[in-house]
XYZ file of C-alpha atoms in Angstrom:
622
model
C -47.579 -26.833 -3.621
C -45.306 -30.159 -2.609
C -45.555 -31.728 0.721
C -43.185 -35.110 1.489
C -39.847 -36.350 -0.329
C -41.536 -38.205 -2.714
C -43.570 -35.510 -4.697
C -40.199 -33.786 -4.597
C -38.757 -36.200 -6.882
C -41.945 -37.139 -8.822
C -41.941 -33.025 -9.195
C -38.149 -33.895 -10.479
C -39.071 -36.550 -13.129
C -41.729 -35.176 -14.403
C -39.710 -31.495 -15.147
C -36.843 -33.636 -16.689
C -39.446 -35.814 -19.299
C -40.926 -32.113 -19.815
C -37.402 -31.039 -21.071
C -36.633 -33.684 -22.014
C -39.367 -33.127 -25.138
C -38.239 -30.414 -27.097
C -36.188 -31.488 -29.958
C -34.240 -27.648 -29.289
C -33.694 -25.282 -26.351
C -31.917 -21.748 -26.854
C -30.310 -20.150 -23.210
C -29.581 -16.954 -23.916
C -27.490 -15.924 -21.510
C -29.467 -12.436 -19.341
C -26.753 -12.068 -16.642
C -26.203 -8.100 -16.306
C -23.493 -8.103 -18.617
C -24.509 -9.569 -21.571
C -28.008 -8.064 -20.437
C -25.799 -4.932 -20.888
C -24.427 -5.780 -23.884
C -27.666 -6.496 -25.332
C -29.256 -9.980 -24.689
C -32.541 -8.704 -24.518
C -32.887 -7.949 -27.600
C -31.389 -11.329 -28.519
C -34.195 -13.066 -25.956
C -37.452 -11.005 -27.706
C -36.144 -11.606 -31.509
C -35.731 -15.959 -30.704
C -38.332 -16.129 -28.378
C -40.668 -13.502 -31.553
C -38.722 -16.110 -34.847
C -39.609 -19.266 -32.488
C -43.705 -19.250 -31.660
C -45.348 -21.375 -33.218
C -41.649 -23.316 -34.353
C -42.463 -28.310 -35.281
C -40.885 -28.609 -31.895
C -39.505 -24.926 -30.762
C -42.254 -23.425 -28.005
C -42.053 -20.827 -26.026
C -44.738 -21.404 -22.971
C -45.442 -18.488 -20.975
C -45.838 -18.861 -17.068
C -47.522 -14.659 -16.289
C -44.796 -12.444 -18.570
C -41.940 -15.183 -18.486
C -41.077 -16.938 -21.040
C -39.704 -20.923 -19.679
C -39.266 -23.839 -22.685
C -37.530 -23.490 -25.630
C -36.092 -19.999 -25.250
C -34.651 -19.699 -22.079
C -32.823 -16.807 -20.435
C -30.141 -17.701 -17.861
C -27.499 -17.203 -15.923
C -24.288 -16.058 -16.872
C -22.152 -18.265 -18.848
C -19.427 -16.833 -17.823
C -18.156 -15.371 -21.384
C -18.382 -12.228 -20.064
C -16.610 -11.003 -22.472
C -17.474 -11.807 -25.665
C -21.518 -11.289 -25.229
C -24.216 -11.671 -25.925
C -24.291 -15.612 -25.565
C -26.335 -18.090 -27.292
C -26.411 -22.055 -26.471
C -28.647 -23.567 -28.680
C -29.458 -27.079 -27.345
C -28.822 -30.126 -27.654
C -26.264 -29.547 -30.055
C -24.359 -27.590 -27.212
C -22.500 -25.095 -29.843
C -21.840 -21.771 -28.267
C -22.131 -18.491 -29.821
C -20.121 -15.486 -29.310
C -20.706 -11.845 -30.273
C -24.505 -12.450 -31.342
C -26.305 -9.726 -32.179
C -30.110 -9.418 -33.448
C -29.564 -10.205 -37.402
C -27.664 -12.732 -36.056
C -31.064 -14.398 -34.763
C -33.208 -15.551 -37.376
C -29.549 -17.602 -38.851
C -29.193 -19.500 -36.508
C -33.225 -19.976 -36.109
C -33.038 -21.371 -39.924
C -29.763 -23.488 -39.794
C -29.085 -24.775 -35.908
C -32.944 -24.903 -34.874
C -34.469 -25.659 -37.522
C -31.764 -28.468 -39.091
C -28.993 -28.686 -36.626
C -26.448 -26.851 -39.093
C -24.139 -24.779 -37.050
C -23.905 -21.237 -37.595
C -18.785 -21.525 -37.542
C -19.329 -17.631 -38.355
C -20.593 -16.849 -34.626
C -18.041 -19.299 -33.058
C -15.170 -18.750 -30.540
C -11.901 -18.973 -32.145
C -9.050 -20.168 -30.423
C -5.037 -18.998 -31.853
C -7.715 -19.373 -35.284
C -9.871 -23.005 -34.700
C -13.544 -22.582 -34.002
C -14.107 -24.288 -30.954
C -17.847 -25.332 -31.661
C -19.176 -25.619 -28.060
C -17.971 -24.998 -24.076
C -15.937 -28.227 -23.697
C -14.520 -26.576 -26.640
C -12.986 -23.407 -25.178
C -10.722 -22.776 -22.872
C -11.834 -20.800 -21.026
C -14.540 -23.206 -19.497
C -13.545 -26.848 -19.920
C -10.466 -26.354 -16.661
C -13.068 -25.029 -15.011
C -14.638 -26.805 -12.203
C -17.877 -25.787 -11.528
C -19.629 -26.403 -8.526
C -21.382 -23.680 -7.272
C -21.600 -22.398 -10.924
C -22.785 -25.617 -12.299
C -26.774 -24.456 -13.045
C -25.736 -21.191 -13.781
C -25.857 -20.899 -17.963
C -26.963 -23.993 -17.999
C -31.102 -24.156 -16.639
C -33.260 -21.304 -16.679
C -32.758 -19.002 -13.841
C -36.244 -17.878 -13.485
C -37.526 -21.663 -13.188
C -37.801 -23.547 -10.214
C -38.417 -26.215 -11.975
C -36.058 -26.593 -13.726
C -33.593 -26.091 -10.644
C -35.501 -29.294 -9.490
C -34.834 -31.002 -12.128
C -31.322 -31.302 -11.658
C -31.390 -32.396 -7.746
C -32.191 -29.292 -7.081
C -34.023 -29.167 -2.868
C -32.485 -32.970 -2.546
C -30.328 -31.193 -0.338
C -33.001 -29.612 1.870
C -34.723 -32.876 1.669
C -31.886 -35.700 2.930
C -31.441 -32.882 5.338
C -34.958 -32.652 7.118
C -36.151 -36.407 6.385
C -32.044 -38.632 6.764
C -30.085 -36.178 9.386
C -30.667 -33.826 12.805
C -29.649 -30.922 13.238
C -26.264 -31.726 14.651
C -25.571 -34.370 11.801
C -26.283 -30.932 9.593
C -23.713 -29.003 11.363
C -21.310 -32.309 11.951
C -20.791 -32.777 7.585
C -20.297 -29.376 7.172
C -17.409 -29.107 9.943
C -16.272 -32.678 7.638
C -16.916 -30.298 4.734
C -13.598 -28.224 6.315
C -16.260 -25.486 3.632
C -14.823 -22.232 4.802
C -16.494 -18.956 4.863
C -15.914 -17.467 1.029
C -16.750 -13.990 1.266
C -12.958 -13.497 2.289
C -11.559 -14.533 5.755
C -12.179 -17.831 5.385
C -12.992 -18.598 9.105
C -14.456 -22.731 8.413
C -18.942 -22.835 7.922
C -19.141 -25.508 10.439
C -17.562 -24.184 13.385
C -19.317 -20.942 13.297
C -23.123 -22.710 12.522
C -21.625 -24.683 15.452
C -21.176 -21.390 17.650
C -24.817 -20.321 16.652
C -27.048 -23.397 17.044
C -25.475 -24.520 21.083
C -26.500 -20.229 22.042
C -29.062 -20.293 24.912
C -30.942 -17.851 23.104
C -34.168 -19.347 21.806
C -34.715 -17.303 18.787
C -32.009 -17.366 16.190
C -31.211 -15.725 12.764
C -29.847 -16.864 9.490
C -28.055 -13.504 7.692
C -26.863 -13.969 3.182
C -24.240 -11.382 2.622
C -24.811 -10.498 -0.978
C -23.516 -6.350 0.227
C -20.108 -7.550 -2.612
C -19.278 -4.015 -2.811
C -14.922 -4.766 -4.368
C -14.391 -3.056 -6.987
C -14.190 -5.320 -10.522
C -15.874 -8.365 -7.931
C -19.358 -9.520 -9.179
C -19.237 -13.784 -8.580
C -22.176 -13.171 -5.948
C -23.913 -11.050 -7.481
C -24.123 -13.779 -10.923
C -25.384 -16.713 -8.602
C -28.242 -14.432 -6.909
C -28.945 -13.919 -10.956
C -28.161 -16.581 -12.977
C -29.205 -19.633 -9.727
C -31.225 -18.117 -6.796
C -32.466 -21.256 -6.268
C -28.837 -22.939 -5.261
C -28.538 -19.954 -2.058
C -31.584 -19.894 -0.835
C -31.697 -24.113 0.045
C -28.105 -23.578 1.590
C -29.625 -21.242 3.780
C -32.721 -22.760 4.576
C -30.528 -26.244 4.920
C -28.184 -23.668 7.925
C -31.948 -22.685 9.466
C -32.613 -26.258 9.991
C -29.272 -27.024 10.782
C -28.982 -23.632 13.615
C -32.531 -23.469 14.633
C -34.089 -20.608 13.286
C -37.533 -19.691 11.726
C -36.345 -15.930 9.699
C -33.523 -15.461 7.173
C -32.863 -12.228 5.702
C -30.447 -11.772 2.447
C -28.178 -8.679 1.665
C -28.435 -7.620 -1.263
C -26.707 -3.751 -2.254
C -28.771 -1.869 -4.450
C -27.156 -1.137 -7.261
C -27.723 -5.837 -8.660
C -31.848 -4.479 -9.580
C -31.331 -8.406 -11.292
C -30.100 -9.949 -8.364
C -33.215 -8.368 -6.871
C -35.123 -9.176 -9.416
C -34.797 -12.886 -9.164
C -33.957 -13.794 -5.564
C -37.984 -12.124 -4.632
C -38.634 -13.994 -8.455
C -36.706 -17.498 -6.452
C -38.921 -16.909 -2.692
C -42.024 -17.218 -4.459
C -41.657 -19.676 -6.161
C -40.329 -21.364 -3.267
C -43.162 -20.768 -0.998
C -45.594 -21.184 -3.583
C -44.418 -24.807 -4.081
C -44.211 -25.725 -0.522
C -39.678 -25.705 -0.211
C -40.118 -22.852 1.804
C -42.680 -21.173 4.241
C -44.392 -22.932 7.091
C -44.022 -27.034 7.249
C -41.485 -27.434 4.374
C -41.595 -30.832 3.282
C -45.370 -31.226 5.725
C -41.780 -32.336 8.360
C -42.508 -29.597 10.691
C -39.870 -26.709 9.796
C -41.031 -23.356 8.785
C -38.563 -21.238 7.766
C -38.960 -17.336 5.855
C -37.166 -15.201 4.181
C -36.615 -11.791 3.856
C -35.074 -9.428 1.323
C -33.071 -6.478 2.637
C -31.720 -3.449 -0.305
C -29.034 -2.180 0.558
C -27.437 1.224 -0.234
C -24.655 0.320 -1.498
C -21.343 1.638 0.970
C -18.724 -0.230 1.418
C -18.545 -1.111 5.071
C -21.671 -2.616 5.138
C -20.185 -6.235 4.231
C -17.895 -5.737 7.070
C -20.882 -8.278 8.976
C -21.937 -6.014 12.468
C -22.430 -3.263 10.415
C -24.022 -5.865 7.262
C -26.516 -6.133 10.617
C -27.008 -2.544 12.233
C -28.359 -1.661 8.423
C -30.822 -3.899 8.869
C -31.548 -3.116 11.509
C -32.986 0.531 10.153
C -29.754 1.948 11.563
C -26.545 3.243 9.970
C -23.666 0.774 8.521
C -21.180 0.382 11.332
C -19.122 -1.493 12.370
C -19.050 -2.709 16.429
C -16.966 -3.732 18.767
C -15.862 -7.155 19.027
C -16.251 -9.245 21.411
C -19.895 -10.002 21.730
C -19.525 -11.736 17.778
C -22.227 -11.846 15.522
C -23.201 -15.791 16.762
C -23.457 -14.512 20.079
C -25.330 -11.422 19.657
C -25.887 -10.069 16.183
C -29.630 -9.307 14.184
C -31.694 -7.710 16.904
C -28.322 -8.806 20.016
C -29.704 -12.646 18.491
C -27.808 -15.429 18.106
C -26.903 -15.221 13.847
C -25.807 -17.700 10.946
C -23.591 -14.857 8.554
C -22.257 -16.413 5.634
C -21.790 -14.526 2.348
C -24.071 -15.932 -1.459
C -21.014 -18.733 -2.136
C -20.914 -20.145 0.789
C -24.527 -21.296 1.342
C -24.777 -22.314 -2.345
C -22.369 -24.859 -1.536
C -24.366 -26.758 1.192
C -26.770 -28.059 -0.870
C -24.279 -30.032 -2.802
C -21.862 -31.672 0.191
C -25.106 -32.125 2.063
C -26.525 -34.308 -0.942
C -22.954 -36.775 -1.609
C -21.150 -35.670 1.837
C -18.149 -34.338 2.820
C -15.770 -36.850 2.157
C -16.852 -35.778 -1.659
C -16.034 -32.303 -1.632
C -13.076 -32.652 -0.065
C -11.706 -34.288 -2.863
C -11.233 -31.242 -4.025
C -8.977 -28.976 -3.807
C -7.157 -28.215 -0.528
C -6.747 -30.550 2.851
C -6.293 -26.820 4.451
C -9.099 -25.479 2.197
C -11.164 -27.854 0.074
C -13.973 -27.212 -2.594
C -13.282 -24.824 -4.724
C -13.089 -20.852 -5.835
C -15.821 -18.136 -8.265
C -13.414 -15.832 -8.909
C -14.433 -12.259 -10.999
C -11.194 -12.226 -13.671
C -10.712 -9.300 -14.867
C -7.565 -6.304 -16.134
C -5.426 -6.655 -18.683
C -6.130 -9.809 -20.368
C -7.229 -11.448 -22.886
C -10.774 -13.369 -21.833
C -12.050 -11.662 -18.860
C -15.013 -13.285 -17.269
C -16.991 -15.340 -14.227
C -14.688 -18.784 -13.469
C -14.961 -21.271 -10.392
C -11.450 -23.486 -9.835
C -10.644 -25.724 -7.338
C -8.411 -23.946 -4.633
C -4.809 -23.860 -4.472
C -5.280 -23.180 -8.514
C -1.803 -21.413 -9.455
C -2.002 -17.566 -10.884
C -0.147 -19.022 -13.730
C -3.162 -21.429 -15.129
C -5.622 -19.092 -13.918
C -3.923 -16.122 -16.072
C -2.699 -18.075 -19.246
C -4.461 -21.546 -19.379
C -7.583 -20.113 -18.225
C -7.690 -16.399 -18.902
C -5.234 -16.812 -22.210
C -2.422 -14.269 -20.832
C -2.258 -10.481 -21.266
C -4.171 -8.751 -23.549
C -1.201 -7.700 -27.096
C 1.018 -10.497 -25.577
C 2.256 -7.672 -22.779
C 4.071 -8.981 -19.638
C 2.585 -9.768 -16.240
C 3.225 -6.791 -13.618
C 0.601 -7.871 -11.123
C -2.183 -9.248 -10.379
C -4.615 -7.173 -7.275
C -6.527 -10.299 -5.077
C -9.139 -9.012 -2.252
C -10.270 -6.411 -4.159
C -9.590 -2.822 -2.453
C -9.120 -3.754 0.969
C -6.764 -6.790 -0.909
C -2.579 -6.909 -1.863
C -0.542 -7.511 -4.850
C 0.629 -10.948 -6.420
C 3.596 -10.626 -8.465
C 5.374 -12.833 -11.210
C 7.153 -14.783 -7.802
C 3.418 -16.291 -7.322
C 2.559 -17.276 -10.232
C 3.863 -21.637 -9.981
C 2.301 -20.427 -5.624
C -1.498 -22.125 -4.484
C -3.904 -19.051 -4.318
C -6.045 -21.003 -1.721
C -6.613 -18.866 2.728
C -3.527 -19.482 4.273
C -1.343 -19.233 1.099
C -2.214 -15.621 0.419
C -2.159 -14.370 4.047
C 1.926 -15.341 3.647
C 2.108 -12.889 0.346
C 0.451 -9.376 2.136
C -3.024 -10.150 1.079
C -6.825 -11.874 0.840
C -8.257 -13.522 -1.301
C -11.185 -11.455 -0.787
C -14.475 -12.520 -1.972
C -12.802 -13.025 -5.026
C -11.598 -10.284 -7.725
C -8.769 -10.666 -9.870
C -7.528 -7.757 -11.844
C -4.475 -8.281 -13.966
C -2.207 -6.094 -14.964
C 0.389 -4.986 -17.100
C 3.719 -3.716 -17.444
C 1.865 -0.518 -18.725
C 0.165 -0.463 -15.241
C 1.787 2.329 -12.192
C 1.198 0.467 -8.803
C 1.630 3.810 -6.809
C -1.135 4.811 -8.617
C -2.974 1.557 -8.082
C -2.589 2.533 -5.035
C -3.774 5.572 -4.959
C -7.094 4.164 -6.974
C -8.005 1.491 -3.939
C -6.331 4.233 -0.609
C -9.109 6.753 -2.678
C -11.763 3.945 -2.418
C -11.478 2.623 1.060
C -10.546 6.001 2.441
C -13.964 7.334 0.819
C -15.710 4.536 1.774
C -14.689 4.516 4.997
C -17.695 4.908 8.085
C -15.323 7.058 10.394
C -16.392 5.540 13.266
C -12.700 5.070 14.370
C -10.307 6.945 14.166
C -8.180 4.946 13.004
C -9.569 4.086 9.931
C -10.616 7.464 9.513
C -7.777 9.141 9.565
C -5.582 7.247 8.644
C -6.211 6.283 5.219
C -7.425 9.997 5.183
C -3.353 10.703 5.208
C -2.405 7.627 3.619
C -4.107 8.699 0.809
C -2.764 12.524 1.720
C 0.693 10.932 0.946
C 0.204 9.280 -2.370
C -1.868 11.406 -4.078
C 1.349 14.184 -3.337
C 4.132 11.344 -4.502
C 2.212 10.631 -7.947
C 1.559 14.413 -8.184
C 5.714 14.819 -8.548
C 6.164 15.893 -5.381
C 7.028 13.535 -2.849
C 10.384 13.501 -0.508
C 11.697 9.685 0.463
C 10.369 10.730 4.286
C 7.058 9.735 3.155
C 7.790 6.327 2.329
C 8.580 6.091 5.911
C 5.411 7.543 7.041
C 3.796 5.413 4.819
C 4.679 2.288 6.290
C 4.597 3.877 9.734
C 0.604 4.810 9.078
C 0.085 1.632 7.376
C 1.758 -0.765 10.284
C -0.836 1.864 12.716
C -4.393 1.617 10.814
C -3.276 -2.400 9.979
C -3.278 -3.830 13.150
C -5.465 -0.896 15.644
C -8.461 -0.357 12.963
C -12.174 -0.815 14.527
C -13.084 -3.615 11.067
C -11.622 -6.312 9.644
C -12.067 -3.469 6.607
C -10.682 -1.413 8.249
C -7.194 -3.508 8.647
C -6.836 -4.536 5.636
C -7.339 -1.277 3.352
C -3.347 -0.589 3.857
C -2.491 -3.654 2.177
C -2.746 -2.615 -1.213
C 0.186 0.518 0.393
C 1.535 -2.503 2.415
C 2.674 -5.012 -0.858
C 3.396 -2.266 -3.482
C 5.957 -0.689 -0.936
C 7.376 -4.503 -0.255
C 7.412 -5.001 -4.126
C 7.558 -1.960 -6.028
C 9.541 0.153 -3.612
C 12.161 1.193 -7.010
C 8.493 2.399 -8.591
C 8.216 4.374 -5.181
C 11.854 5.766 -5.201
C 12.108 6.790 -8.933
C 8.614 9.104 -8.776
C 10.050 10.559 -5.477
C 13.732 11.221 -6.775
C 13.374 11.685 -10.825
C 10.187 12.623 -10.860
C 9.405 9.708 -13.159
C 6.119 7.388 -13.403
C 7.537 4.503 -15.990
C 4.033 3.414 -16.708
C 3.024 7.556 -18.406
C 0.499 6.627 -15.808
C 1.068 9.217 -13.072
C -0.114 12.977 -15.343
C 2.136 15.526 -13.330
C 5.171 13.203 -14.645
C 4.885 13.200 -17.952
C 6.212 15.441 -20.360
C 4.511 15.914 -24.393
C 7.618 16.222 -27.067
C 6.772 16.504 -30.814
C 8.980 13.865 -33.501
C 9.808 16.778 -35.869
C 10.071 14.243 -38.605
C 6.519 12.576 -38.323
C 5.322 16.831 -37.964
C 3.280 17.863 -41.023
C 2.743 21.270 -39.163
C -0.863 21.307 -39.594
C -1.717 23.456 -36.452
C -3.470 21.207 -35.010
C -2.242 20.038 -31.941
C -2.080 24.194 -31.262
C -5.473 25.375 -31.763
C -6.597 21.957 -29.386
C -4.563 22.904 -26.528
C -6.068 24.273 -23.942
C -2.866 26.278 -22.235
C -1.753 27.276 -25.929
C 1.842 25.427 -25.250
C 1.893 24.357 -28.252
C 3.916 26.847 -30.801
C 4.750 26.833 -34.796
C 4.504 27.951 -37.932
C 2.230 26.125 -40.489
C 4.357 23.294 -42.562
C 7.398 23.568 -40.507
C 7.204 20.592 -37.333
C 5.913 22.345 -33.954
C 6.903 22.567 -30.848
C 5.700 22.049 -26.503
C 7.227 24.328 -23.622
C 6.779 21.517 -21.390
C 6.710 24.300 -18.955
C 3.273 25.804 -19.453
C 1.785 22.721 -20.746
C -0.924 20.921 -18.227
C -0.655 17.256 -19.498
C -3.699 17.341 -20.583
C -2.872 15.163 -24.040
C -5.065 16.492 -25.975
C -2.924 17.211 -28.403
C -2.056 13.661 -29.124
C -5.647 13.186 -29.048
C -6.121 15.099 -31.747
C -2.746 14.130 -33.998
C -3.330 13.127 -36.897
C 0.214 12.122 -37.818
C 1.244 9.899 -34.071
C 3.708 13.037 -34.042
C 3.320 13.329 -30.419
C 4.775 11.528 -27.945
C 4.390 10.802 -24.048
C 8.245 10.470 -22.563
C 8.166 9.806 -18.601
């Protein structure tokens, strides 16, 4: 139990001394991505091999090893997992397999010798440390500074890197009003998508006369391809919890709720562990650090409904009701959880707070842009060389993210667009490569920042199909409470499906635009209002593709099944007949040892012929 600020500082020095006493630490990335690719087996093998070695110890606390071989949060290079880093040499190993563990122990752990073949390579040059890897060395990590660097399951290691010093400063050196003022001066804006000033929201809650206030964290993160908040909850849950505790002190709340989607079991596990450790240390619960301030945290698991990412739907779900948005006003700051004033921010927003309080608002404003200070985390996915988790200053250009950090597109393909903000976001194109990515600038591109998903699309992507895919998601996830969203998204999806099926008419484009405008202006909640953005942005920037689908019955990306035609190149065909034997429609005819042909009137365009041809004789013509 830590009962004073002085004891917290003493604990920090004690843990730092303990960590410095070990000659080697093996950091196994144990984020969801690496776990999925076998990191748990790597961890178990490394722990087994290292146990008992001189200078390397695996200390057991219950069933969780902490020192020597540790589980970290996401180290960032998700596509290259499982990832292992060995300190103090900072050797970063990628694509580690169980059979590599003994060599790592024998060479690196015992002798400090690098295993060169496990290094990441850039332009055929080995990159031994994170500082040598372009994907990592061009980031500015604030929210993610501890992810991948400390034990994700040890509050001691969080304390060793100045954890809870921000809370101590708030409790003993600042009044609640001064905390809110510092957050306001920092210019911190909500990282969940809307970009609303956090300090303004906190002040609105603090001034409510109702004596009971709540602090709620939105960890629902339902956007396809987004995993930033999940990575923070898995890799550094203490930082988010400290931020929520500071917020609770600032607005006078004694209870807080973390709403986590059910698809994040590892986040739930580590949050529960972090809360239990914080309570055991007196950093959460009653009389925190002997200050007289008390704050209790609870975890609620969502059922995976996308609409529960919206504030009023989220609070309704916590209350045990169906997650559906309500009419506003009153807003959540006035009547939120159980109709009490509620601060609702997302994981990344709270994770920024401890360092803002510890280092000051002035420091925070030196990063990013004047109207969007600080950094933003993004999940970088799609047709790009290096997928993974990144954090860059607000205002960083798309060009730097895609080409300098992401390593460019796969197979040197041409960039076609970038979907930002998930299914409720919009599409950025080549014209936006050098434009800054921040809350205000992105709005000018008919898009939103959203939670931070970036899906990179190359020249082989059909933008009409992209719009259809995202509309299918938003229509399926619509709660159905308001007519504009319930019926509008359904009708837009029907039109898009008609177009990709080759049955579209030019009048469909006018109807799409009309419905999209209606839904955007009349839907009840923010998710409904932003649902048409993929349609609006693709119609504006790729209208020629829509016209091709309708007029020419052609999909230039050869993606839309109904608009594909399969042909056999007689020069390549050996007459083996394998394509004909595997055609479910009987659309292929010919004689053995002579070129076969495809009857496109009978063809159902399944692609079985192309998949089964051993001589690349089958090709697709749009």
